[in-house]
Coordinates of C-alpha atoms in Angstrom, one line a residue:
M1 CA -15.4 -13.6 -27.9
I2 CA -14.6 -10.7 -25.6
K3 CA -17.0 -8.7 -23.6
K4 CA -17.4 -6.1 -20.9
S5 CA -20.4 -4.7 -19.0
L6 CA -21.8 -1.2 -18.9
F7 CA -21.3 0.6 -15.6
F8 CA -21.3 3.9 -13.8
Y9 CA -18.3 6.0 -14.7
T10 CA -17.9 6.7 -10.9
A11 CA -18.1 3.1 -10.0
L12 CA -14.8 2.0 -11.5
A13 CA -12.8 2.4 -8.4
G14 CA -14.0 -0.9 -7.1
F15 CA -12.2 -3.0 -9.8
L16 CA -8.7 -4.4 -9.7
L17 CA -5.9 -5.4 -12.1
P18 CA -2.5 -7.1 -11.7
I19 CA 0.6 -5.0 -12.2
F20 CA 2.9 -5.8 -15.1
A21 CA 5.7 -8.3 -14.9
G22 CA 9.2 -7.3 -14.0
T23 CA 12.5 -7.3 -15.8
V24 CA 15.0 -10.1 -16.1
A25 CA 16.5 -11.1 -12.7
A26 CA 19.3 -13.4 -13.9
A27 CA 21.0 -14.6 -17.0
E28 CA 19.4 -18.0 -17.0
G29 CA 15.9 -16.8 -16.2
G30 CA 14.0 -14.0 -14.6
W31 CA 11.4 -13.0 -12.1
S32 CA 7.9 -12.5 -13.5
V33 CA 4.5 -11.8 -12.0
Q34 CA 2.6 -15.1 -11.9
Q35 CA -0.2 -13.5 -9.9
G36 CA -0.1 -9.7 -9.6
E37 CA -0.3 -7.2 -6.9
V38 CA -3.6 -5.5 -7.6
T39 CA -3.9 -1.8 -8.1
S40 CA -7.1 -0.1 -9.2
N41 CA -8.9 -1.8 -12.0
G42 CA -9.9 -5.2 -13.5
L43 CA -9.4 -7.3 -16.6
W44 CA -12.1 -6.6 -19.2
A45 CA -10.9 -8.5 -22.2
V46 CA -9.1 -11.6 -23.3
H47 CA -8.4 -13.2 -26.6
F48 CA -6.4 -16.4 -27.5
V49 CA -5.3 -17.4 -30.9
S50 CA -4.1 -20.8 -29.9
A51 CA -3.9 -23.1 -26.8
S52 CA -0.8 -21.3 -25.7
E53 CA -0.8 -17.7 -26.9
G54 CA -3.2 -14.9 -25.8
W55 CA -3.7 -11.4 -24.6
A56 CA -5.7 -9.7 -21.9
G57 CA -6.5 -6.1 -21.4
G58 CA -8.0 -3.9 -18.7
G59 CA -7.5 -1.1 -16.3
D60 CA -4.4 1.1 -15.9
G61 CA -4.2 0.9 -19.7
T62 CA -2.5 -2.5 -19.4
I63 CA -2.2 -5.1 -22.1
L64 CA -0.9 -8.5 -21.0
H65 CA 0.6 -11.3 -23.1
T66 CA 1.2 -15.0 -22.5
A67 CA 3.0 -17.5 -24.7
D68 CA 2.7 -20.4 -22.3
G69 CA -1.0 -20.8 -21.9
G70 CA -1.3 -18.3 -19.1
A71 CA 1.4 -19.9 -16.8
S72 CA 3.0 -16.5 -16.8
W73 CA 1.7 -13.1 -18.1
R74 CA 3.9 -10.1 -19.0
A75 CA 2.8 -6.6 -19.8
Q76 CA 3.3 -5.3 -23.3
Y77 CA 1.6 -1.9 -22.9
K78 CA 0.7 0.4 -20.1
E79 CA -1.0 3.8 -20.0
K80 CA -2.2 5.3 -16.7
G81 CA -5.9 6.3 -16.8
E82 CA -6.8 4.1 -19.7
R83 CA -9.1 1.0 -19.6
F84 CA -9.1 -1.4 -22.5
F85 CA -12.5 -3.0 -22.9
S86 CA -11.8 -5.2 -25.9
L87 CA -8.9 -6.6 -27.9
H88 CA -8.9 -9.0 -30.9
F89 CA -6.1 -10.6 -32.9
A90 CA -6.5 -11.7 -36.5
D91 CA -3.4 -13.9 -36.1
R92 CA -0.5 -14.1 -33.6
R93 CA 1.0 -10.9 -34.9
H94 CA -1.8 -8.6 -35.9
G95 CA -4.1 -7.3 -33.2
W96 CA -6.2 -4.3 -32.1
A97 CA -7.2 -3.0 -28.7
I98 CA -9.9 -0.3 -27.9
S99 CA -10.4 1.8 -24.8
W100 CA -13.1 3.7 -22.9
T101 CA -11.7 7.0 -24.2
G102 CA -12.1 5.9 -27.8
K103 CA -8.4 5.0 -28.3
I104 CA -7.7 2.4 -31.0
L105 CA -4.3 0.6 -30.8
H106 CA -2.8 -1.7 -33.4
T107 CA 0.1 -4.1 -33.3
A108 CA 1.8 -5.9 -36.2
D109 CA 4.4 -7.7 -34.1
G110 CA 2.4 -9.7 -31.6
G111 CA 2.1 -6.8 -29.1
R112 CA 5.8 -5.9 -28.8
S113 CA 4.9 -2.4 -30.1
W114 CA 1.6 -0.7 -30.4
E115 CA 0.6 2.4 -32.5
E116 CA -2.5 4.5 -32.3
Q117 CA -5.0 4.6 -35.2
R118 CA -7.3 7.5 -35.8
N119 CA -10.9 7.2 -34.5
P120 CA -13.4 9.4 -36.3
E121 CA -15.9 9.2 -33.3
R122 CA -15.5 10.6 -29.8
V123 CA -17.4 8.0 -27.8
W124 CA -16.8 5.0 -25.5
L125 CA -15.8 2.0 -27.6
W126 CA -17.0 -1.4 -26.4
D127 CA -15.8 -4.2 -28.8
V128 CA -13.5 -4.8 -31.7
Y129 CA -13.6 -7.8 -34.2
F130 CA -11.5 -8.7 -37.2
T131 CA -12.1 -11.5 -39.7
D132 CA -8.6 -11.1 -41.1
R133 CA -5.7 -8.6 -41.1
S134 CA -7.7 -6.1 -43.2
N135 CA -11.4 -6.3 -42.4
G136 CA -12.6 -5.2 -39.0
W137 CA -15.4 -3.5 -37.0
I138 CA -15.6 -1.6 -33.8
V139 CA -18.8 -0.8 -31.9
G140 CA -19.5 1.7 -29.2
D141 CA -21.9 4.2 -27.5
K142 CA -24.6 6.1 -29.3
G143 CA -25.1 3.4 -31.9
V144 CA -21.6 3.8 -33.3
I145 CA -20.2 1.2 -35.7
L146 CA -16.8 1.7 -37.3
R147 CA -15.5 -0.3 -40.3
T148 CA -12.0 -0.7 -41.8
A149 CA -11.0 -2.6 -44.9
D150 CA -7.3 -1.8 -44.6
G151 CA -6.3 -3.0 -41.2
G152 CA -7.3 0.2 -39.5
R153 CA -5.3 2.7 -41.4
R154 CA -8.7 4.3 -42.1
W155 CA -11.8 3.8 -40.0
E156 CA -15.2 4.8 -41.5
V157 CA -18.5 5.3 -39.7
Q158 CA -21.4 3.0 -40.6
K159 CA -25.1 3.8 -40.0
S160 CA -26.5 1.5 -37.4
G161 CA -29.9 3.2 -37.0
Q162 CA -29.5 3.0 -33.3
T163 CA -28.9 5.5 -30.5
G164 CA -28.1 3.2 -27.6
P165 CA -24.8 1.4 -26.8
V166 CA -23.7 -1.3 -29.2
L167 CA -21.9 -3.7 -27.0
E168 CA -20.5 -6.5 -29.2
V169 CA -19.9 -7.3 -32.9
F170 CA -19.2 -10.6 -34.6
F171 CA -18.6 -11.6 -38.2
I172 CA -18.3 -15.0 -39.8
D173 CA -16.8 -13.6 -42.9
P174 CA -16.1 -10.1 -44.3
Q175 CA -19.7 -9.7 -45.4
Q176 CA -22.0 -11.3 -42.9
G177 CA -22.1 -10.2 -39.3
W178 CA -24.2 -9.4 -36.2
A179 CA -24.1 -6.8 -33.4
S180 CA -25.8 -6.8 -30.0
G181 CA -26.5 -4.2 -27.4
W182 CA -28.7 -2.2 -25.2
N183 CA -32.5 -2.9 -24.8
G184 CA -32.4 -6.3 -26.6
M185 CA -30.7 -4.9 -29.7
I186 CA -29.6 -7.4 -32.4
L187 CA -28.4 -6.0 -35.7
H188 CA -27.5 -8.0 -38.9
T189 CA -25.6 -7.2 -42.1
Q190 CA -25.0 -9.1 -45.2
D191 CA -22.8 -6.6 -47.0
G192 CA -20.0 -5.9 -44.5
G193 CA -22.0 -3.3 -42.6
N194 CA -23.0 -0.9 -45.3
Q195 CA -26.6 -1.7 -44.3
W196 CA -27.6 -2.9 -40.8
T197 CA -31.0 -4.4 -40.2
A198 CA -32.6 -4.9 -36.8
Q199 CA -33.6 -8.4 -35.8
K200 CA -36.4 -9.1 -33.2
S201 CA -34.8 -10.6 -30.1
G202 CA -37.9 -10.8 -28.0
T203 CA -36.3 -9.3 -25.0
T204 CA -35.5 -5.9 -23.5
A205 CA -32.5 -7.2 -21.6
A206 CA -29.2 -5.7 -22.7
L207 CA -27.3 -8.3 -24.8
E208 CA -23.7 -8.2 -23.9
A209 CA -22.3 -10.8 -26.3
I210 CA -23.2 -12.5 -29.5
F211 CA -21.6 -15.5 -31.3
F212 CA -22.3 -17.5 -34.5
I213 CA -20.8 -20.9 -35.3
D214 CA -22.0 -20.7 -39.0
P215 CA -24.4 -18.4 -41.0
L216 CA -27.5 -20.0 -39.4
R217 CA -26.7 -21.0 -35.8
G218 CA -25.9 -18.3 -33.2
W219 CA -26.4 -17.3 -29.6
A220 CA -26.7 -14.0 -27.7
V221 CA -26.3 -13.5 -23.9
G222 CA -26.9 -10.7 -21.5
R223 CA -28.5 -9.4 -18.4
Q224 CA -30.6 -11.4 -16.0
G225 CA -29.1 -14.7 -17.3
T226 CA -30.6 -14.1 -20.7
I227 CA -29.5 -16.6 -23.4
L228 CA -31.1 -16.5 -26.9
G229 CA -30.5 -19.0 -29.7
T230 CA -31.2 -19.0 -33.4
T231 CA -31.0 -21.6 -36.2
D232 CA -32.0 -19.4 -39.1
G233 CA -29.4 -16.6 -39.0
G234 CA -31.4 -14.5 -36.6
K235 CA -34.8 -14.4 -38.3
R236 CA -36.1 -15.9 -35.1
W237 CA -34.5 -15.8 -31.7
E238 CA -35.7 -18.3 -29.1
P239 CA -34.9 -18.0 -25.3
Q240 CA -32.8 -20.8 -23.7
Q241 CA -32.9 -21.6 -20.0
S242 CA -29.6 -20.6 -18.4
G243 CA -30.5 -21.5 -14.8
T244 CA -29.1 -18.2 -13.5
E245 CA -30.2 -14.6 -13.0
H246 CA -26.6 -13.4 -13.1
L247 CA -25.4 -11.1 -15.9
L248 CA -23.8 -13.1 -18.8
I249 CA -21.0 -11.2 -20.6
G250 CA -19.4 -13.8 -22.9
V251 CA -20.4 -16.7 -25.1
Q252 CA -18.4 -18.9 -27.4
F253 CA -19.0 -22.2 -29.2
A254 CA -16.6 -24.8 -30.4
S255 CA -19.2 -26.7 -32.5
P256 CA -22.9 -26.5 -33.0
Q257 CA -23.4 -28.5 -29.9
I258 CA -20.6 -27.5 -27.4
G259 CA -20.5 -24.0 -26.0
W260 CA -19.8 -21.9 -22.9
A261 CA -21.1 -18.7 -21.3
A262 CA -19.6 -16.6 -18.5
G263 CA -20.7 -13.8 -16.3
G264 CA -21.4 -12.4 -12.8
S265 CA -20.2 -13.8 -9.5
G266 CA -18.0 -16.5 -11.1
T267 CA -20.9 -17.8 -13.3
M268 CA -19.7 -20.3 -15.8
L269 CA -22.1 -22.3 -18.0
K270 CA -21.6 -25.1 -20.5
T271 CA -23.9 -26.8 -23.0
E272 CA -23.3 -30.0 -25.0
N273 CA -26.6 -29.8 -27.0
G274 CA -26.6 -26.4 -28.6
G275 CA -28.1 -24.7 -25.7
A276 CA -31.1 -26.9 -25.2
T277 CA -29.8 -27.2 -21.6
W278 CA -27.1 -25.3 -19.9
E279 CA -25.1 -26.7 -16.9
K280 CA -23.4 -24.6 -14.3
V281 CA -19.8 -25.6 -13.7
D282 CA -17.3 -24.6 -10.9
A283 CA -15.2 -21.8 -12.2
A284 CA -12.9 -21.8 -9.1
V285 CA -13.7 -18.2 -8.1
N286 CA -16.7 -16.1 -7.3
K287 CA -15.6 -12.9 -8.9
T288 CA -17.5 -11.5 -11.9
F289 CA -16.1 -12.4 -15.3
E290 CA -15.8 -9.7 -18.0
G291 CA -14.1 -11.7 -20.9
L292 CA -14.2 -15.2 -22.2
S293 CA -12.0 -16.8 -25.0
F294 CA -11.2 -20.4 -26.1
G295 CA -8.0 -21.0 -28.1
D296 CA -9.3 -24.4 -29.2
D297 CA -12.1 -26.8 -28.1
R298 CA -10.3 -27.7 -24.9
H299 CA -8.3 -24.6 -23.7
G300 CA -10.2 -21.6 -22.5
W301 CA -9.8 -18.6 -20.3
A302 CA -12.0 -16.1 -18.5
V303 CA -11.0 -12.8 -16.9
G304 CA -12.7 -10.3 -14.7
W305 CA -12.9 -8.3 -11.5
G306 CA -9.8 -8.2 -9.3
G307 CA -7.6 -9.2 -12.3
V308 CA -9.0 -12.7 -12.0
I309 CA -7.9 -15.2 -14.7
V310 CA -9.2 -18.8 -14.8
H311 CA -8.3 -21.5 -17.3
T312 CA -9.6 -24.8 -18.4
R313 CA -7.7 -27.6 -20.2
D314 CA -10.6 -30.0 -20.7
G315 CA -13.2 -28.1 -22.5
G316 CA -14.7 -26.3 -19.5
K317 CA -15.4 -29.3 -17.2
R318 CA -12.8 -28.1 -14.7
W319 CA -11.5 -24.5 -14.2
E320 CA -8.4 -23.5 -12.2
T321 CA -7.0 -20.1 -11.3
Q322 CA -4.0 -18.6 -13.1
N323 CA -4.6 -15.3 -11.3
N324 CA -7.4 -15.4 -8.7
G325 CA -7.8 -11.8 -8.0
F326 CA -6.8 -12.0 -4.3
T327 CA -6.1 -8.7 -2.7
D328 CA -5.0 -10.2 0.6
R329 CA -1.5 -10.5 1.8
F330 CA 0.3 -13.8 1.4
F331 CA 2.6 -14.7 4.3
R332 CA 4.2 -18.0 3.5
V333 CA 5.0 -20.2 0.5
H334 CA 6.1 -23.8 1.1
F335 CA 6.8 -26.8 -1.2
V336 CA 7.1 -30.4 0.0
D337 CA 8.5 -31.5 -3.4
E338 CA 8.9 -30.1 -6.9
R339 CA 5.2 -30.4 -7.7
H340 CA 3.2 -29.8 -4.5
G341 CA 3.2 -26.4 -2.9
W342 CA 1.0 -24.2 -0.7
I343 CA 0.6 -20.5 0.1
A344 CA -0.9 -19.1 3.3
G345 CA -2.4 -15.7 3.7
E346 CA -5.0 -13.4 5.1
T347 CA -8.7 -14.2 5.7
G348 CA -8.2 -17.9 5.7
T349 CA -6.4 -18.0 2.4
I350 CA -4.7 -21.2 1.4
L351 CA -3.7 -21.8 -2.2
H352 CA -2.4 -25.1 -3.5
S353 CA -0.4 -26.1 -6.6
N354 CA 0.0 -29.7 -7.8
D355 CA 1.8 -28.9 -11.0
G356 CA 5.0 -27.4 -9.8
G357 CA 3.6 -23.9 -9.3
R358 CA 2.3 -23.5 -12.9
S359 CA -1.2 -22.8 -11.4
W360 CA -2.6 -22.2 -8.0
R361 CA -6.1 -23.1 -6.7
Y362 CA -8.0 -21.9 -3.7
Q363 CA -8.6 -24.4 -0.9
D364 CA -11.4 -24.0 1.6
S365 CA -9.7 -23.6 5.0
G366 CA -13.0 -23.1 6.8
T367 CA -11.8 -20.0 8.6
E368 CA -11.5 -16.2 8.1
E369 CA -8.5 -16.0 10.4
W370 CA -5.1 -15.1 9.0
V371 CA -3.1 -18.2 8.1
L372 CA 0.4 -17.3 9.0
S373 CA 2.4 -20.4 8.2
V374 CA 2.0 -23.8 6.6
H375 CA 4.2 -27.0 6.6
F376 CA 3.8 -30.4 4.9
T377 CA 5.6 -33.6 5.6
S378 CA 4.2 -35.2 2.4
P379 CA 2.0 -34.2 -0.6
R380 CA -1.0 -35.3 1.5
E381 CA -0.3 -34.4 5.2
G382 CA 0.3 -31.0 6.4
W383 CA -0.5 -28.3 9.1
A384 CA -1.3 -24.6 9.1
V385 CA -1.3 -22.1 11.9
G386 CA -2.5 -18.6 12.3
G387 CA -4.5 -15.9 14.2
K388 CA -6.3 -16.6 17.5
G389 CA -4.7 -20.0 18.0
L390 CA -5.7 -21.3 14.6
L391 CA -4.5 -24.9 14.1
L392 CA -5.5 -26.8 10.9
H393 CA -4.6 -30.3 9.7
T394 CA -5.1 -32.1 6.4
I395 CA -4.4 -35.7 5.3
D396 CA -5.5 -35.2 1.7
G397 CA -3.3 -32.4 0.4
G398 CA -5.7 -29.7 1.6
K399 CA -8.9 -30.8 -0.1
R400 CA -10.3 -30.8 3.5
W401 CA -8.8 -28.9 6.3
E402 CA -9.8 -29.9 9.8
R403 CA -9.6 -27.4 12.7
R404 CA -7.8 -29.1 15.6
Q405 CA -8.1 -28.3 19.3
K406 CA -7.5 -24.7 20.3
L407 CA -4.2 -24.5 22.3
T408 CA -4.4 -20.7 22.9
E409 CA -6.2 -17.5 22.0
A410 CA -2.9 -16.0 20.9
S411 CA -1.6 -16.1 17.3
L412 CA 0.4 -19.1 16.3
E413 CA 3.1 -18.0 13.8
G414 CA 5.3 -20.9 13.1
V415 CA 4.9 -24.7 12.5
F416 CA 7.4 -27.4 11.9
F417 CA 7.0 -31.2 11.7
L418 CA 10.1 -33.4 11.7
T419 CA 8.0 -36.5 11.0
P420 CA 4.2 -37.0 10.5
K421 CA 4.1 -37.7 14.3
I422 CA 6.6 -35.2 15.8
G423 CA 6.0 -31.5 15.5
W424 CA 6.0 -28.1 17.1
V425 CA 4.1 -24.8 16.9
V426 CA 5.2 -21.5 18.2
G427 CA 3.5 -18.1 18.6
E428 CA 3.0 -14.9 20.6
T429 CA 4.2 -14.4 24.2
G430 CA 6.7 -17.2 24.0
L431 CA 4.3 -20.0 23.3
I432 CA 5.7 -23.4 22.3
F433 CA 3.7 -26.6 21.9
K434 CA 4.9 -30.1 20.9
T435 CA 3.2 -33.2 19.7
V436 CA 4.6 -36.8 19.4
D437 CA 1.4 -38.4 18.2
G438 CA 0.5 -36.5 15.0
G439 CA -1.4 -33.7 16.8
N440 CA -3.8 -35.7 18.9
R441 CA -2.2 -34.3 22.0
W442 CA -0.1 -31.2 22.4
D443 CA 2.2 -30.5 25.4
F444 CA 3.2 -27.0 26.4
Q445 CA 7.0 -26.4 26.5
L446 CA 8.5 -23.6 28.7
S447 CA 10.4 -21.0 26.6
D448 CA 11.2 -18.7 29.6
T449 CA 10.4 -15.7 27.4
T450 CA 7.4 -13.5 26.5
A451 CA 8.8 -12.6 23.1
G452 CA 6.8 -13.3 20.0
L453 CA 8.1 -16.5 18.4
S454 CA 7.9 -16.5 14.6
D455 CA 9.7 -19.6 13.3
I456 CA 11.0 -22.9 14.3
V457 CA 13.2 -25.6 12.8
F458 CA 14.6 -29.0 13.9
L459 CA 17.5 -31.0 12.5
N460 CA 16.6 -34.2 14.4
E461 CA 14.4 -35.2 17.3
R462 CA 16.7 -33.5 19.8
K463 CA 18.3 -30.4 18.2
G464 CA 16.2 -27.4 17.2
W465 CA 16.0 -23.6 17.1
I466 CA 13.4 -20.9 17.5
V467 CA 13.6 -17.2 16.5
G468 CA 11.4 -14.2 17.5
T469 CA 11.2 -10.6 18.5
G470 CA 13.8 -8.6 20.4
G471 CA 16.8 -10.7 19.1
T472 CA 15.3 -13.9 20.4
L473 CA 17.2 -17.1 19.4
L474 CA 16.4 -20.2 21.4
Q475 CA 18.2 -23.5 21.2
T476 CA 17.4 -27.0 22.5
E477 CA 19.4 -30.2 22.6
D478 CA 16.6 -32.3 24.2
G479 CA 13.7 -32.0 21.9
G480 CA 12.4 -28.9 23.6
A481 CA 12.2 -30.1 27.1
T482 CA 14.5 -27.2 27.8
W483 CA 15.1 -24.1 25.7
T484 CA 18.3 -22.0 26.1
P485 CA 18.5 -18.4 24.9
F486 CA 21.5 -17.6 22.7
R487 CA 22.9 -14.2 23.7
L488 CA 23.3 -11.9 20.7
P489 CA 24.3 -8.3 20.5
T490 CA 21.1 -7.3 18.7
K491 CA 17.5 -6.6 19.4
A492 CA 16.4 -7.1 15.8
T493 CA 13.1 -8.9 15.2
F494 CA 14.0 -12.3 13.7
T495 CA 11.5 -13.6 11.2
R496 CA 12.9 -16.8 9.7
I497 CA 15.5 -19.5 10.5
L498 CA 16.8 -22.0 8.1
F499 CA 19.3 -24.9 8.5
R500 CA 21.1 -27.0 5.9
P501 CA 22.7 -30.1 7.4
P502 CA 25.1 -30.7 8.9
N503 CA 26.2 -27.4 10.2
R504 CA 25.1 -24.3 8.2
G505 CA 22.3 -22.1 9.3
W506 CA 20.9 -18.6 8.7
V507 CA 18.6 -16.2 10.5
V508 CA 17.0 -13.1 8.9
G509 CA 15.2 -10.2 10.4
S510 CA 14.6 -6.5 10.7
E511 CA 17.1 -3.8 9.7
G512 CA 18.6 -6.0 7.1
T513 CA 19.8 -8.4 9.7
L514 CA 21.4 -11.7 8.6
L515 CA 23.2 -14.1 11.0
M516 CA 25.0 -17.2 9.9
T517 CA 26.5 -20.2 11.6
E518 CA 28.9 -22.8 10.1
D519 CA 29.3 -24.9 13.3
G520 CA 25.8 -26.1 13.9
G521 CA 24.7 -23.1 15.9
K522 CA 27.5 -22.9 18.4
S523 CA 28.4 -19.5 17.2
W524 CA 26.6 -16.9 15.0
G525 CA 28.1 -14.1 13.1
P526 CA 26.5 -11.1 11.3
I527 CA 26.7 -10.9 7.5
D528 CA 26.6 -7.6 5.6
T529 CA 23.4 -7.7 3.4
G530 CA 23.9 -4.1 2.1
T531 CA 20.5 -3.0 3.3
K532 CA 18.8 -1.7 6.4
M533 CA 15.3 -2.7 5.2
P534 CA 13.5 -5.6 6.9
L535 CA 14.2 -9.1 5.6
W536 CA 11.4 -11.5 5.9
D537 CA 12.5 -14.9 4.5
L538 CA 15.2 -16.8 2.8
S539 CA 15.7 -20.0 0.7
M540 CA 18.9 -21.9 -0.1
Q541 CA 19.8 -24.4 -2.8
G542 CA 23.4 -25.5 -2.4
P543 CA 25.7 -22.4 -2.5
E544 CA 22.9 -20.3 -4.1
G545 CA 20.4 -18.5 -1.9
W546 CA 17.7 -15.8 -2.0
M547 CA 16.3 -13.4 0.6
V548 CA 13.2 -11.2 0.3
G549 CA 12.1 -8.0 2.0
D550 CA 10.3 -4.7 1.7
L551 CA 9.8 -2.7 -1.5
G552 CA 10.1 -5.9 -3.7
M553 CA 13.7 -6.5 -2.5
I554 CA 15.3 -9.8 -3.5
L555 CA 18.9 -10.5 -2.5
Y556 CA 21.0 -13.3 -4.1
T557 CA 24.1 -15.2 -3.0
K558 CA 26.2 -17.7 -4.9
D559 CA 28.7 -18.4 -2.1
G560 CA 26.5 -19.9 0.6
G561 CA 25.4 -16.6 2.1
K562 CA 28.7 -14.9 2.7
S563 CA 28.0 -12.2 0.2
W564 CA 24.8 -10.8 -1.2
A565 CA 23.7 -8.7 -4.2
E566 CA 20.4 -7.3 -5.1
R567 CA 18.3 -8.7 -8.0
D568 CA 15.5 -6.9 -9.8
S569 CA 12.2 -8.3 -8.9
G570 CA 10.3 -5.8 -11.1
V571 CA 7.9 -5.0 -8.2
T572 CA 7.8 -2.6 -5.3
Q573 CA 5.5 -4.5 -2.9
R574 CA 6.7 -6.2 0.3
L575 CA 7.7 -9.8 -0.3
N576 CA 7.0 -11.9 2.8
S577 CA 8.2 -15.4 1.8
I578 CA 10.4 -17.2 -0.8
Y579 CA 10.9 -20.8 -1.6
F580 CA 13.1 -22.6 -4.2
T581 CA 12.7 -26.2 -5.2
S582 CA 15.8 -26.1 -7.4
P583 CA 18.3 -23.4 -8.3
A584 CA 16.3 -22.7 -11.5
R585 CA 12.8 -22.7 -10.0
G586 CA 11.3 -20.5 -7.2
W587 CA 8.5 -18.4 -5.9
A588 CA 8.1 -15.3 -3.8
V589 CA 4.8 -14.1 -2.3
G590 CA 3.7 -10.9 -0.6
K591 CA 1.4 -8.0 -0.3
G592 CA -1.8 -7.8 -2.4
G593 CA -1.9 -11.4 -3.4
L594 CA 1.5 -11.1 -5.2
I595 CA 3.1 -14.3 -6.6
L596 CA 6.4 -14.0 -8.4
Q597 CA 7.9 -17.0 -10.1
Y598 CA 11.6 -17.4 -11.0
G599 CA 12.7 -19.1 -14.3
G600 CA 11.6 -18.9 -17.9
P601 CA 12.4 -16.5 -20.8
A602 CA 13.6 -13.0 -20.5
T603 CA 10.9 -10.3 -20.2
P604 CA 10.7 -7.8 -23.1
P605 CA 10.3 -4.2 -22.1
V606 CA 6.9 -2.8 -21.5
Q607 CA 5.7 -0.1 -24.0
Q608 CA 4.6 3.0 -22.2
A609 CA 2.2 5.4 -23.8
P610 CA 3.6 8.9 -24.8
A611 CA 3.7 11.3 -21.9
Q612 CA 1.3 13.6 -23.8
A613 CA -1.0 11.3 -25.7
P614 CA -3.7 12.9 -27.8
S615 CA -6.6 14.0 -25.5
R616 CA -9.9 12.2 -25.9
T617 CA -11.6 13.8 -22.9
S618 CA -15.2 14.6 -23.8
D619 CA -18.4 15.5 -22.1
R620 CA -19.4 12.3 -20.4
T621 CA -22.7 13.5 -18.9
S622 CA -24.8 11.1 -20.9
E623 CA -22.3 8.3 -20.4
R624 CA -22.4 8.7 -16.6
S625 CA -26.1 8.2 -16.6
I626 CA -25.9 4.9 -18.3
P627 CA -27.5 2.3 -16.0
S628 CA -25.1 0.0 -14.3
K629 CA -24.8 -3.4 -15.8
R630 CA -23.4 -5.1 -12.7
P631 CA -25.2 -8.3 -11.7
H632 CA -27.7 -8.0 -8.9

């Protein structure tokens, strides 16, 4: 089922939502948003019709679709100012979405196109449910219940006998259904809604979601961790112990025994005995969930604040992020092989993937400092550096990060390990440190510069390079015992250096700067990139290569970097880092928690709402006074 919580109209500015995916970037595959740059609102609704295909809806009038179990999401609809609180699909082609302005949308082609259906009531709509392509119900404020028997071509008002918000509706067949809402409301019908009868819930808590597995057994959840269960169709509702005080907004069961509930602050509960006991499970995030849906008894999704999306493949025992709602900047993406990758970012952020970038999971770095770079020598051992001399080490793939001795109070911006024992870190004011014993001891190396040093690379134990601000390019032939500046006719800030043995290397930086060497660094020549915007990183796979920069810029080469052409990323945010594990698979990361992935099917166009959509603006005085349903 799908749910969303009541809130103050003026409080919406605090929620977030991913932007929609971009267009195709290349013939064999495109760039799509794996985790989106967040804008102004959250995800409120999710519904899956199978283990692979589903939809999510939320702020900015966005409806997202996935056909690969959430590995990638692409926008199908977007309307500025709208917020979709619920969506439901009768099958993989026929679906409906409803919004806070009372808009009802319908699709008959899996979301490729959406058309508006007439709503006879001008109130906020909270939930929509269909038993098949024809029979459906919508509930909303002021006790509103709408009913259709023809797929929404005509919606009729049913009498609920209520004046408060009806928050969710559920039917087990076209005749028998239930609705829940404000002040402990539970309604029941046995004739498709022609007559609704109130059931005694025994609580005054708002009931956000309701679900029945058969005509007798059902559950309702709501505020203050409320869970109610019935075994007689709702004649009697009994409280169940949830073990939480957080708001619960979604409940779903796969069988009379196995079910799940989700809610505030990342709360995820599971029962294996029909609700006699509920167990809290780790949902991988602490953001409030607003929607919960299972495609089958093993594959489930929850969505919520910050555009967060989490997914389980084992019936809810373990959850992982598909979009974790991060708003921080990502600075570096690095893979040690085709399966194991890491992303470094603001406020101690380190993300890890062990499935080739299909999903990313937060790792506890133990710090709030910016993590500026990360480098691994194997799937288990790696290093991370960052602000205020941050130096972290892991020997278990990042499950545990250990803070090592502080070498400086200045920021460390680059790290490179040639072997598990031999490595270097570089940073502000010309700082260079080297270890030959796996980081137990670090020795200072003299750079003879005060420039900020941003990146370092070595080809072997003796030959290496460092780049930094003010056109700084340093070279060593003795493992760093001495560093020699390479004189260049530029003062550009260099951000990244990359070498491909035996002799090719590239340096990128500000003002669209790209330098290239084909003689092992003895000489460097400028390459025309066609832009004056800053370039932040590059990745090469054979003759193919990619660079990233401001305003979502991605440049591509197929001749080893001698010529470059722009590719459409579909986004406008700064991209700070890029990494390809093969010519067909890559990632770019940047501002606002943005993760782009390369490869996969072409992206269909996003349907935009008409420029002058029918107005549904109404007096919201009473709606603004509705008590907030956010968890305390």
